[in-house]
mmCIF file with all atom_site columns, C-alpha atoms in Angstrom:
data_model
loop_
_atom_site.group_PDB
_atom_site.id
_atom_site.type_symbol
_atom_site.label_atom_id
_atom_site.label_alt_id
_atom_site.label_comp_id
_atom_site.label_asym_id
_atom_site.label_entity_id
_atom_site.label_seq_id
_atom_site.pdbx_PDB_ins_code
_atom_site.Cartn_x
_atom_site.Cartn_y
_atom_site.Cartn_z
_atom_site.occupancy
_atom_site.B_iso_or_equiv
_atom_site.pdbx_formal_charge
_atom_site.auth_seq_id
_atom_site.auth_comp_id
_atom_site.auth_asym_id
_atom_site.auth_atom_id
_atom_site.pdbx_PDB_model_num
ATOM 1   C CA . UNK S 1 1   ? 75.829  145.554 197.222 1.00 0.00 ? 22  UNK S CA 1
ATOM 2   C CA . UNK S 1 2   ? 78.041  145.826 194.392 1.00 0.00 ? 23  UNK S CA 1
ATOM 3   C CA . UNK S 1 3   ? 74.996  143.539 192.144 1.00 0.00 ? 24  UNK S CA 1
ATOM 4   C CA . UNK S 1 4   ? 72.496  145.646 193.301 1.00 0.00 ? 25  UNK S CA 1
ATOM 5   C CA . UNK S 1 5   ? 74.563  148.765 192.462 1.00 0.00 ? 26  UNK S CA 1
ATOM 6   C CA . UNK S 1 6   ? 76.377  148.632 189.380 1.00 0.00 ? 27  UNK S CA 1
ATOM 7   C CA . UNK S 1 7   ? 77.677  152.381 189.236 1.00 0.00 ? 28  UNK S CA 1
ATOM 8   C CA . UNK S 1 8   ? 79.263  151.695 192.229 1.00 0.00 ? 29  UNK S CA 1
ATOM 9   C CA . UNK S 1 9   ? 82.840  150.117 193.303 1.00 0.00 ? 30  UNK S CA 1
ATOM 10  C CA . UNK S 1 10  ? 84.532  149.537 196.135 1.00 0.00 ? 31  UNK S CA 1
ATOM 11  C CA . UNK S 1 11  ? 88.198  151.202 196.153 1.00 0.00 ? 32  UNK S CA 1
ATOM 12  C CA . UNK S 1 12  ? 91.041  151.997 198.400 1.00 0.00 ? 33  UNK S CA 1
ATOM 13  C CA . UNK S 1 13  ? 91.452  155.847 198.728 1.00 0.00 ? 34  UNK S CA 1
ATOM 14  C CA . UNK S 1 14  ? 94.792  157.785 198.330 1.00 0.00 ? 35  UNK S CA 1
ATOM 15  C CA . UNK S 1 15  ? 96.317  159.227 201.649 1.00 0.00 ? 36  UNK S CA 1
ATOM 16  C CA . UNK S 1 16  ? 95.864  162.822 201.904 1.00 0.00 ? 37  UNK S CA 1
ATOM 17  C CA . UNK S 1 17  ? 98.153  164.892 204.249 1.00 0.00 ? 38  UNK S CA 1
ATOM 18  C CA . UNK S 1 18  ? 95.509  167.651 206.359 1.00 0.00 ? 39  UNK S CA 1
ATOM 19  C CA . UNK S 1 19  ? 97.338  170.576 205.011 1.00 0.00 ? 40  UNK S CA 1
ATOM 20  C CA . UNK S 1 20  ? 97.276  169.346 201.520 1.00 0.00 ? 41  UNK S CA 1
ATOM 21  C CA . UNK S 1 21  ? 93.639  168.807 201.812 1.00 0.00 ? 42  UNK S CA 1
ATOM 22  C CA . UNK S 1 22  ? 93.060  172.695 203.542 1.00 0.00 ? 43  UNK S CA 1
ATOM 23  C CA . UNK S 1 23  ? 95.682  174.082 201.078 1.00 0.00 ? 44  UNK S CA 1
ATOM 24  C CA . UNK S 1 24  ? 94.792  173.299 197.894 1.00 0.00 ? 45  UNK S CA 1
ATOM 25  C CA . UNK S 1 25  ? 90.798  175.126 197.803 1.00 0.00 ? 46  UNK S CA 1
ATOM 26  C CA . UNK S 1 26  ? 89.152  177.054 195.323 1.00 0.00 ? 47  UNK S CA 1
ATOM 27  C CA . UNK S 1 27  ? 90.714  180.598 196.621 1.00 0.00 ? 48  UNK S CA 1
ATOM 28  C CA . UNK S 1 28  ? 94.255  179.556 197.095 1.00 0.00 ? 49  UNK S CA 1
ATOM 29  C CA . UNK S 1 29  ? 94.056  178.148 193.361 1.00 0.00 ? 50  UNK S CA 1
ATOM 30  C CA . UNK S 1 30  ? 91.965  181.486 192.179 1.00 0.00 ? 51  UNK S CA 1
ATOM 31  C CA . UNK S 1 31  ? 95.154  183.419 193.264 1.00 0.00 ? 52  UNK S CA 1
ATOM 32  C CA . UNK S 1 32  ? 97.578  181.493 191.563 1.00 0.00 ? 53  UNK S CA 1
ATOM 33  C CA . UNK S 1 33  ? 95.804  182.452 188.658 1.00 0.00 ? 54  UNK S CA 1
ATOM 34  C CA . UNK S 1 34  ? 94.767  185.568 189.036 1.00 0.00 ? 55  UNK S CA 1
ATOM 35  C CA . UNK S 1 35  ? 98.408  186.554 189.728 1.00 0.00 ? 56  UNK S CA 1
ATOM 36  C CA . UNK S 1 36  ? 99.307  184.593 186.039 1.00 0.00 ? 57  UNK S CA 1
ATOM 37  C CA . UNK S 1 37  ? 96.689  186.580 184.303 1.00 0.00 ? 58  UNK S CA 1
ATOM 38  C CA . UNK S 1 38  ? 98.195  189.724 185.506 1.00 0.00 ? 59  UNK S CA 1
ATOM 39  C CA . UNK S 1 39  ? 101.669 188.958 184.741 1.00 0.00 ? 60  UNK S CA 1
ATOM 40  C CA . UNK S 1 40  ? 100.925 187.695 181.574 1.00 0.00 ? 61  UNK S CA 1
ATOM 41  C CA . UNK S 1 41  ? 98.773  191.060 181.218 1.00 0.00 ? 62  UNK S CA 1
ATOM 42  C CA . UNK S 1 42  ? 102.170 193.089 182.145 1.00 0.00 ? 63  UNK S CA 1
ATOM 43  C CA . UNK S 1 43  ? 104.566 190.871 179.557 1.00 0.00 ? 64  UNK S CA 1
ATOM 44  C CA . UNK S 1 44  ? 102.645 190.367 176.295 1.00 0.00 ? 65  UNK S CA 1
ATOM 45  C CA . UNK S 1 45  ? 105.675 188.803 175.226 1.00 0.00 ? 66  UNK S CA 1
ATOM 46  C CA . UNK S 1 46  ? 104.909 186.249 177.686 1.00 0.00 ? 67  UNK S CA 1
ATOM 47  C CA . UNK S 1 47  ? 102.014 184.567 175.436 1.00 0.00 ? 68  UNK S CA 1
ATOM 48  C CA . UNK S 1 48  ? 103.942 182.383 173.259 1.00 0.00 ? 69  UNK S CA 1
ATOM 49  C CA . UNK S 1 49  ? 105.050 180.414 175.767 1.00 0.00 ? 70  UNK S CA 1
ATOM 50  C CA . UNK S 1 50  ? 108.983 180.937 174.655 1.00 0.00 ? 71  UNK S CA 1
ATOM 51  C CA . UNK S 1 51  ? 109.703 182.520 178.098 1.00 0.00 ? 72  UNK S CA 1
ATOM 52  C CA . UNK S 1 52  ? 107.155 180.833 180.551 1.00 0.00 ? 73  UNK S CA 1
ATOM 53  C CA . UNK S 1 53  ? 109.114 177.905 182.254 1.00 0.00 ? 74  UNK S CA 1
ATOM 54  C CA . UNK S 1 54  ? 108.523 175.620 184.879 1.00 0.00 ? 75  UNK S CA 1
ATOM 55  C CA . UNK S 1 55  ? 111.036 174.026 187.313 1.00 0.00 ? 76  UNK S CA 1
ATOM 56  C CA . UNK S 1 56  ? 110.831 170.881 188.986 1.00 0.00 ? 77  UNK S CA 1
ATOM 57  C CA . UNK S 1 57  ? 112.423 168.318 190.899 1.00 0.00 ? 78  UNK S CA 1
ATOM 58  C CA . UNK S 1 58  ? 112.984 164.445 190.474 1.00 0.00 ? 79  UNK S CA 1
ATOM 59  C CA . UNK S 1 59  ? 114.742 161.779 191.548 1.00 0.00 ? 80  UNK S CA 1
ATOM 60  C CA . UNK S 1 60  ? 117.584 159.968 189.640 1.00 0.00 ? 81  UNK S CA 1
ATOM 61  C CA . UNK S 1 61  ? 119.430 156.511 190.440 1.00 0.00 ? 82  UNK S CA 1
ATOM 62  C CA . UNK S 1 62  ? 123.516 157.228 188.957 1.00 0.00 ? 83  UNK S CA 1
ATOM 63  C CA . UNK S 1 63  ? 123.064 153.387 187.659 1.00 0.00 ? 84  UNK S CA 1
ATOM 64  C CA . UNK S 1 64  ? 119.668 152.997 185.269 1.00 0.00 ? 85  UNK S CA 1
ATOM 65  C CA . UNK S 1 65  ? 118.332 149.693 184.515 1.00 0.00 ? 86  UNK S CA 1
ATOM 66  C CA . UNK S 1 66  ? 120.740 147.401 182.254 1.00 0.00 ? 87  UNK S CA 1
ATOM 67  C CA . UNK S 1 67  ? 119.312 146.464 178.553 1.00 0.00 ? 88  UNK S CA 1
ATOM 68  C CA . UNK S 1 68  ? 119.358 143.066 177.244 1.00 0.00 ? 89  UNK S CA 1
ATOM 69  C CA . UNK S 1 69  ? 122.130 141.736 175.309 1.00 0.00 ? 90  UNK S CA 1
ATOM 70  C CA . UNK S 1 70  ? 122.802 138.857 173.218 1.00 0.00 ? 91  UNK S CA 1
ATOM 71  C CA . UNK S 1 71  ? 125.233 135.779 174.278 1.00 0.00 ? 92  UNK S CA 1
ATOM 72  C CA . UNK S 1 72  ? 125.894 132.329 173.528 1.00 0.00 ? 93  UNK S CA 1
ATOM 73  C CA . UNK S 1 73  ? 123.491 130.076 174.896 1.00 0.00 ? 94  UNK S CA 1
ATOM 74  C CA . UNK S 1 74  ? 124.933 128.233 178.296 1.00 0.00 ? 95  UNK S CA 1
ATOM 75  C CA . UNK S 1 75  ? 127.036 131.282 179.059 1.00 0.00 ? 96  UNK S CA 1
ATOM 76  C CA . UNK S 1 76  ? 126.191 132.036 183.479 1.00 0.00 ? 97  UNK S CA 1
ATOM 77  C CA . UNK S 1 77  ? 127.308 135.302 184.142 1.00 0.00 ? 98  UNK S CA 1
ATOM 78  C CA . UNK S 1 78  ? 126.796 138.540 182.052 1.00 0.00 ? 99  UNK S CA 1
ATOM 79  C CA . UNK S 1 79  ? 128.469 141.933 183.374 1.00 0.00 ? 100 UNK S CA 1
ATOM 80  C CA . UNK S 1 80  ? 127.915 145.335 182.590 1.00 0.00 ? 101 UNK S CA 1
ATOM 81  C CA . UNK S 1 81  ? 130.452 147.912 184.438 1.00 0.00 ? 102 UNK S CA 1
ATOM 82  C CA . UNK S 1 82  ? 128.953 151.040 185.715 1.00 0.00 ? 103 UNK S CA 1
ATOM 83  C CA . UNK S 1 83  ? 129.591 153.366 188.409 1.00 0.00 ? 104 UNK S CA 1
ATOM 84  C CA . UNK S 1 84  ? 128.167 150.971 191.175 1.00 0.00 ? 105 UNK S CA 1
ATOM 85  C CA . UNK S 1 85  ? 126.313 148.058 191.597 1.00 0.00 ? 106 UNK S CA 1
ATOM 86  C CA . UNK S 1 86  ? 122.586 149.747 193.021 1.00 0.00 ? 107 UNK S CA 1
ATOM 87  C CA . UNK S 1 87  ? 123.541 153.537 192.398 1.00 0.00 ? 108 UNK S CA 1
ATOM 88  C CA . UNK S 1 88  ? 122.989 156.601 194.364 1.00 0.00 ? 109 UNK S CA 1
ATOM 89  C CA . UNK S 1 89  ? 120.270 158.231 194.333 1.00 0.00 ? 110 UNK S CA 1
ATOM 90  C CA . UNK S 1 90  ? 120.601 162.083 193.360 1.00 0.00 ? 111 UNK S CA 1
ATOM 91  C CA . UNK S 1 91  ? 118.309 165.198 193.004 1.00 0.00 ? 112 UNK S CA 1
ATOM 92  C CA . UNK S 1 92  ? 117.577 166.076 189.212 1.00 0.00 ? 113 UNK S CA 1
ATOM 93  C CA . UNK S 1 93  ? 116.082 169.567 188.470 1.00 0.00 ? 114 UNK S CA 1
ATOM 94  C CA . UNK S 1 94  ? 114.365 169.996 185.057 1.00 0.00 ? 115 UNK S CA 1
ATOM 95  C CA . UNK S 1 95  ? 113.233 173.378 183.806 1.00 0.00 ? 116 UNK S CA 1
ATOM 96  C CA . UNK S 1 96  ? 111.287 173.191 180.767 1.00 0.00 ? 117 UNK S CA 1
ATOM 97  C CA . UNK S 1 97  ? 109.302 175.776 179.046 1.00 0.00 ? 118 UNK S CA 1
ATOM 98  C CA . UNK S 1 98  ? 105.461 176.263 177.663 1.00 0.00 ? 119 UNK S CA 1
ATOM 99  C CA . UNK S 1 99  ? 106.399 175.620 174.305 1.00 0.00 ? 120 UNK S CA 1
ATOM 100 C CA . UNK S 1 100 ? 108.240 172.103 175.276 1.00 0.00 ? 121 UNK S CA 1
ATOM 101 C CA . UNK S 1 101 ? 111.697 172.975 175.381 1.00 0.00 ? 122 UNK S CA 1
ATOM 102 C CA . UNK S 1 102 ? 114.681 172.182 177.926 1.00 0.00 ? 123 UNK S CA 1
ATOM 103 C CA . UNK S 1 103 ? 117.315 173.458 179.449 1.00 0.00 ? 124 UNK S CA 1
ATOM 104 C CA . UNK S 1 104 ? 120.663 171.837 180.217 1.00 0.00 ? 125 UNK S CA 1
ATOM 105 C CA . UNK S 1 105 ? 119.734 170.051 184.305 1.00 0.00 ? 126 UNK S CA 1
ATOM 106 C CA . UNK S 1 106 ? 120.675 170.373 187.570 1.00 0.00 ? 127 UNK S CA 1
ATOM 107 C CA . UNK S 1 107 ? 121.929 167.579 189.346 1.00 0.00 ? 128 UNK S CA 1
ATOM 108 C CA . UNK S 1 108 ? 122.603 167.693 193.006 1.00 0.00 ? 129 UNK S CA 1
ATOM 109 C CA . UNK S 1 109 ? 124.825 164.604 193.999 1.00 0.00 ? 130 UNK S CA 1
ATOM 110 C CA . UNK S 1 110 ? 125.148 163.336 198.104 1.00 0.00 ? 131 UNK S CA 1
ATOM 111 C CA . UNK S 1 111 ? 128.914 164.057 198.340 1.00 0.00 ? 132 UNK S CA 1
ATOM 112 C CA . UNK S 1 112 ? 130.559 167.506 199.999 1.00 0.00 ? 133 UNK S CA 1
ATOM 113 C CA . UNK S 1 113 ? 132.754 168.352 197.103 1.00 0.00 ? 134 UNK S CA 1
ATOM 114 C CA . UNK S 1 114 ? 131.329 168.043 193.355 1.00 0.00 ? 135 UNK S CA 1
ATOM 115 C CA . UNK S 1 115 ? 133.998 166.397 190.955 1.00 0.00 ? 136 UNK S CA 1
ATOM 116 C CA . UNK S 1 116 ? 133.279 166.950 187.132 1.00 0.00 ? 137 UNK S CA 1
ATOM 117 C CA . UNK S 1 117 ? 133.585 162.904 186.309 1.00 0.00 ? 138 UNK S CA 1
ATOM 118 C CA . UNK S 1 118 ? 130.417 162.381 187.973 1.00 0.00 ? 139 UNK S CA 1
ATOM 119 C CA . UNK S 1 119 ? 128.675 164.216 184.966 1.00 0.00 ? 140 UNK S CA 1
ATOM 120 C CA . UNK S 1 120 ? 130.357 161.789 182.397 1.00 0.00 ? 141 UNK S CA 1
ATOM 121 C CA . UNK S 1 121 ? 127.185 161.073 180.167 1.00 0.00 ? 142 UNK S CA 1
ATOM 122 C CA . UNK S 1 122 ? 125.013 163.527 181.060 1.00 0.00 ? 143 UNK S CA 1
ATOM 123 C CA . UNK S 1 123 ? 123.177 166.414 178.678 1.00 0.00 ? 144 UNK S CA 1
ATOM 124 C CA . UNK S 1 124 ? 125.612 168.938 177.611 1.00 0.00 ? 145 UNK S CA 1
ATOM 125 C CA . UNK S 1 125 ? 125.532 171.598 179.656 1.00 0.00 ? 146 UNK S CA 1
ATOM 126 C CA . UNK S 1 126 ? 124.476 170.060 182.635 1.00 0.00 ? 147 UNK S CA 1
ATOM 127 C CA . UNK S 1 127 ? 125.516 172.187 186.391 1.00 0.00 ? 148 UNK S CA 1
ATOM 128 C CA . UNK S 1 128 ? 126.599 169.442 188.810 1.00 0.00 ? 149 UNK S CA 1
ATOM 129 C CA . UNK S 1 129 ? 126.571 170.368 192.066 1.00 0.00 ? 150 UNK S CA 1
ATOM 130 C CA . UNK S 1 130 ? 126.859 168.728 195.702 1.00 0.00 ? 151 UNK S CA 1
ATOM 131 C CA . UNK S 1 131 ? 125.235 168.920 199.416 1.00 0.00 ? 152 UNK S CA 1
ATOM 132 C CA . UNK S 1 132 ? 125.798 165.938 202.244 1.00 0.00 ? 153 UNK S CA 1
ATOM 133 C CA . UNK S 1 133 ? 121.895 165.404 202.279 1.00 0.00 ? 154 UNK S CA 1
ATOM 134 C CA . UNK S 1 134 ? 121.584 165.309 197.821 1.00 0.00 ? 155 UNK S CA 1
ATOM 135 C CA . UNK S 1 135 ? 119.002 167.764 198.416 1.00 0.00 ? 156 UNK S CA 1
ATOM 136 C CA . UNK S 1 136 ? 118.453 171.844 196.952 1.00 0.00 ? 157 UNK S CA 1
ATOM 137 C CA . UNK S 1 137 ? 119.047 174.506 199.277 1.00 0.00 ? 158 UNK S CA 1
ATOM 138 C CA . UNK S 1 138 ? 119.505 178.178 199.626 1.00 0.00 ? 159 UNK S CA 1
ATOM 139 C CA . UNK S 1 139 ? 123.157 178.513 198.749 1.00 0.00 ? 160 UNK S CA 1
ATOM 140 C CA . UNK S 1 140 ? 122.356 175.676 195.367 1.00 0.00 ? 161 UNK S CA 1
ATOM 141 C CA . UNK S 1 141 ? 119.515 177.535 194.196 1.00 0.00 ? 162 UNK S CA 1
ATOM 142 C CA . UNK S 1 142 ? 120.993 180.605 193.650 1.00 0.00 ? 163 UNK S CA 1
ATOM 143 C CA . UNK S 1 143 ? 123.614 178.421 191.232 1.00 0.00 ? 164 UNK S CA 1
ATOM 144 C CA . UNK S 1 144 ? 120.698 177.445 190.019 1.00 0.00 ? 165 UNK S CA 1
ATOM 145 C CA . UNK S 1 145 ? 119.423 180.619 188.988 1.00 0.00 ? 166 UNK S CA 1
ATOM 146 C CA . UNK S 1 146 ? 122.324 181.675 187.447 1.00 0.00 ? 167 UNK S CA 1
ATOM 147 C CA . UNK S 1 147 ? 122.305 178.675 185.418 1.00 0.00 ? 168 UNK S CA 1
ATOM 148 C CA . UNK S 1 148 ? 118.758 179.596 184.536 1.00 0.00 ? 169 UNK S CA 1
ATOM 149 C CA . UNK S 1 149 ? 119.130 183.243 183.366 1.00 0.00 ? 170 UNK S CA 1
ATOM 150 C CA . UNK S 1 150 ? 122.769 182.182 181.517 1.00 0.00 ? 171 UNK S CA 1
ATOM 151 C CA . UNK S 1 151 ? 120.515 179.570 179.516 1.00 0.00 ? 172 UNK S CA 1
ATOM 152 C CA . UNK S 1 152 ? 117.532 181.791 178.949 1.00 0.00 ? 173 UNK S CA 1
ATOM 153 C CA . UNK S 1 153 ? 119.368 184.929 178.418 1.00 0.00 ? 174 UNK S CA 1
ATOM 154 C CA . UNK S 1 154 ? 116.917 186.555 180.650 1.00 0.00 ? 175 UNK S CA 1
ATOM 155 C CA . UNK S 1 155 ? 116.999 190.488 181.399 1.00 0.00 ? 176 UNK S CA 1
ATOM 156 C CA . UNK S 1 156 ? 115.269 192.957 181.865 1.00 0.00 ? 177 UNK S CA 1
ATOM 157 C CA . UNK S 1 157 ? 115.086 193.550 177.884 1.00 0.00 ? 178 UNK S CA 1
ATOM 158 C CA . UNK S 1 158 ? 114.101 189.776 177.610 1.00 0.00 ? 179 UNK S CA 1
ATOM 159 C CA . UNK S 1 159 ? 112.437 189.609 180.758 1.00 0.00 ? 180 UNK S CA 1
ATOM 160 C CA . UNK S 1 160 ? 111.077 185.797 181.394 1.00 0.00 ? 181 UNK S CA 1
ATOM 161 C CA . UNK S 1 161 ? 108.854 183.518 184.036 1.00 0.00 ? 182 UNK S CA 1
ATOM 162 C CA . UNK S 1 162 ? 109.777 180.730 185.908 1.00 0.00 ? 183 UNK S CA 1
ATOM 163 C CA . UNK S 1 163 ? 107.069 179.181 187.719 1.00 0.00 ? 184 UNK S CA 1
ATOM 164 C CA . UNK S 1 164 ? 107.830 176.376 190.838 1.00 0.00 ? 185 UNK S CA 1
ATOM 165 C CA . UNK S 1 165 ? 106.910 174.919 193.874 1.00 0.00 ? 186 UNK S CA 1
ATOM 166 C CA . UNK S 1 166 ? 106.697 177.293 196.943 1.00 0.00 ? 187 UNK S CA 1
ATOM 167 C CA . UNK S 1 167 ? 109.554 175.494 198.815 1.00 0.00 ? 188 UNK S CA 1
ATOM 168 C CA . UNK S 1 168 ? 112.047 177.063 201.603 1.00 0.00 ? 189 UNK S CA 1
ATOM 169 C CA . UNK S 1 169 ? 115.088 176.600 200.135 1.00 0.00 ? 190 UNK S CA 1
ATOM 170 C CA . UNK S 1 170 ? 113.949 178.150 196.990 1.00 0.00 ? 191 UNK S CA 1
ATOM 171 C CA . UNK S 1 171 ? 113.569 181.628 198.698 1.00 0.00 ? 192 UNK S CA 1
ATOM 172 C CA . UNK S 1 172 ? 115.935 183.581 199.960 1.00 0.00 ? 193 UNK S CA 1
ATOM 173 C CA . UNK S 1 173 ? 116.841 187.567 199.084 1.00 0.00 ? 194 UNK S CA 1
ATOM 174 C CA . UNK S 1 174 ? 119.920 186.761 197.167 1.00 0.00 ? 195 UNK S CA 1
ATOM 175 C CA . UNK S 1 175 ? 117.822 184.324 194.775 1.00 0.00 ? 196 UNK S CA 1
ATOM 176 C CA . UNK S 1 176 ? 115.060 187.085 194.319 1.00 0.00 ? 197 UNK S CA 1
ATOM 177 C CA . UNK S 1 177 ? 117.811 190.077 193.857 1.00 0.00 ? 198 UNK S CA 1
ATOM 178 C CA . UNK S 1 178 ? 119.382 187.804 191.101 1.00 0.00 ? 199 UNK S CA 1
ATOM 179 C CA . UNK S 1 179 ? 116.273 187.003 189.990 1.00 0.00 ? 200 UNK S CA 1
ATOM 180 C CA . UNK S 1 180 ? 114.835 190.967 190.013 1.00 0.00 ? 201 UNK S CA 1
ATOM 181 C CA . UNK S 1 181 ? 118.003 192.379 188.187 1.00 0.00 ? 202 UNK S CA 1
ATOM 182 C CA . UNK S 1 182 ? 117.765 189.920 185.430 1.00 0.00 ? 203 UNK S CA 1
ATOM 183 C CA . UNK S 1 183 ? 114.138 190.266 184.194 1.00 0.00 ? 204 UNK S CA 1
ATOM 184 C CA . UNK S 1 184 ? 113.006 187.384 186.018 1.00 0.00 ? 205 UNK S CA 1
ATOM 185 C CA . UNK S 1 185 ? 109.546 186.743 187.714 1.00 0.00 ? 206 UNK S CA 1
ATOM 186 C CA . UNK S 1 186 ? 108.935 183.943 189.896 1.00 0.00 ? 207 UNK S CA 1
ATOM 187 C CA . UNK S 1 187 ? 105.490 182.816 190.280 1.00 0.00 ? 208 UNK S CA 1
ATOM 188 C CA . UNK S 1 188 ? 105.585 180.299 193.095 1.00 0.00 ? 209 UNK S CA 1
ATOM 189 C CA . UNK S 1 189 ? 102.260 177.934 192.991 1.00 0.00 ? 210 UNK S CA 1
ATOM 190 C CA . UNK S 1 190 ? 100.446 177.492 196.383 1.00 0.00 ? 211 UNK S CA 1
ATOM 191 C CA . UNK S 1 191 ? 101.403 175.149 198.795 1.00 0.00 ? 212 UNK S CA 1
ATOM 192 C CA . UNK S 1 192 ? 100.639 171.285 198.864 1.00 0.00 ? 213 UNK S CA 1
ATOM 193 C CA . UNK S 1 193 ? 98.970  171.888 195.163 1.00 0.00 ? 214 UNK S CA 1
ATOM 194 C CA . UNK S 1 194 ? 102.020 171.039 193.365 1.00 0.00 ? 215 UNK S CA 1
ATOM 195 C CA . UNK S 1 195 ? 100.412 167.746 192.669 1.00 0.00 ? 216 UNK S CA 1
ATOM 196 C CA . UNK S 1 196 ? 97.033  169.530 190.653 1.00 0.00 ? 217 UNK S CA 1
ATOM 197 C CA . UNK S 1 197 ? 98.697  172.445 189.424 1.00 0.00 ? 218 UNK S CA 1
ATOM 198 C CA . UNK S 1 198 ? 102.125 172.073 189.060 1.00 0.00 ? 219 UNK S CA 1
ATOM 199 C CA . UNK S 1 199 ? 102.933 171.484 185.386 1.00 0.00 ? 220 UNK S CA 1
ATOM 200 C CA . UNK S 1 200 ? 105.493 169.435 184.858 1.00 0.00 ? 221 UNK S CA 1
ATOM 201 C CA . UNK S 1 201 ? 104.353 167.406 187.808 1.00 0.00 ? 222 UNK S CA 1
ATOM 202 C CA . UNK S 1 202 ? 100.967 166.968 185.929 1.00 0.00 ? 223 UNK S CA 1
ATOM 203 C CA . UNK S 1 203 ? 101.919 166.983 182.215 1.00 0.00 ? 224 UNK S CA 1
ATOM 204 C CA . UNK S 1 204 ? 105.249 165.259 182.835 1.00 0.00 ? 225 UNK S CA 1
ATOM 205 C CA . UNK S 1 205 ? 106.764 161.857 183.701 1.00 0.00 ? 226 UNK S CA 1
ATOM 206 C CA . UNK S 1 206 ? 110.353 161.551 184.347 1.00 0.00 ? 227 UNK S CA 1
#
């Protein structure tokens, strides 16, 4: 078929949840930006790009890859000592703005009680905090929030955006109060789209 058809090749295709496939359509997308033009048509300050940001989550192993080193030749065993021998695996959050810069991150280790060695390394300025699952929740995000608006020094004289994914444990009234009283929107995009629209999921590679 394939000699008969040039233009054509055979390929595996990418798995597709249903609800990403139903969610992510020309009208849910059409909203998202209809509701960015019209914020960005209420804060004309907005169109630099200095106060749009976008938040995101990765993953990050506590023990990174080990560089090469030079040794004698004949010499078995080389040893590097870090925190442990495969790492944990930990929840980074990255807020970076439209015009490319980045605020100190949030890292969200698997422990109950956060101790302040575990940031030894990191970015200055980096908030360190701890669940039992790793993961962001209610009570974390509105640390999180604080940590953005302290960083940004957002009000409602320097109002800003932060644009991010439309997850649960993003939302709750205490976040959007803290948000509200310190000049922050939140402009969440739409659900199971995060991988189209989503920009430092698109423009971005941790």
């Amino acid at each position: 078929m394939e000699k008969r058809h040039p233009h054509l090749s055979l390929r595996t295709p990418e798995g597709c949840s249903l609800s990403q496939a139903t969610s992510f359509n020309r009208h849910n997308v059409n909203m998202f930006y209809d509701k960015l033009h019209d914020i960005m048509l209420r804060e004309p300050a907005f169109a630099d790009g200095t106060r749009v940001y976008n938040l995101d989550e990765t993953c990050t192993m506590t023990v990174q890859k080990c560089a090469k080193v030079l040794v004698v030749k004949g010499q078995k065993q080389i040893g590097k000592v870090t925190s442990a021998e495969k790492g944990t695996l930990i929840t980074t959050c990255c807020i970076i703005n439209a015009a490319g810069n980045s605020l100190p991150p949030i890292m969200i280790f698997p422990c109950v009680h956060f101790k302040q060695h575990m940031l030894v390394g990191d970015p200055i300025g980096t908030l360190g905090l701890a669940t039992p699952s790793g993961w962001m929740n209610t009570e974390l995000f509105v640390e999180t929030m604080r940590h953005f608006i302290k960083h940004t020094n957002s009000s409602k004289e320097n109002a800003s955006l932060l644009i991010m994914d439309n997850f649960e444990a993003y939302i709750s009234l205490k976040a959007i109060d803290l948000a509200k009283d310190n000049g922050v929107t939140i402009l969440t995009v739409p659900p199971h789209s995060t991988g189209k629209i989503q920009p430092l999921t698109v423009c971005m590679h941790f």
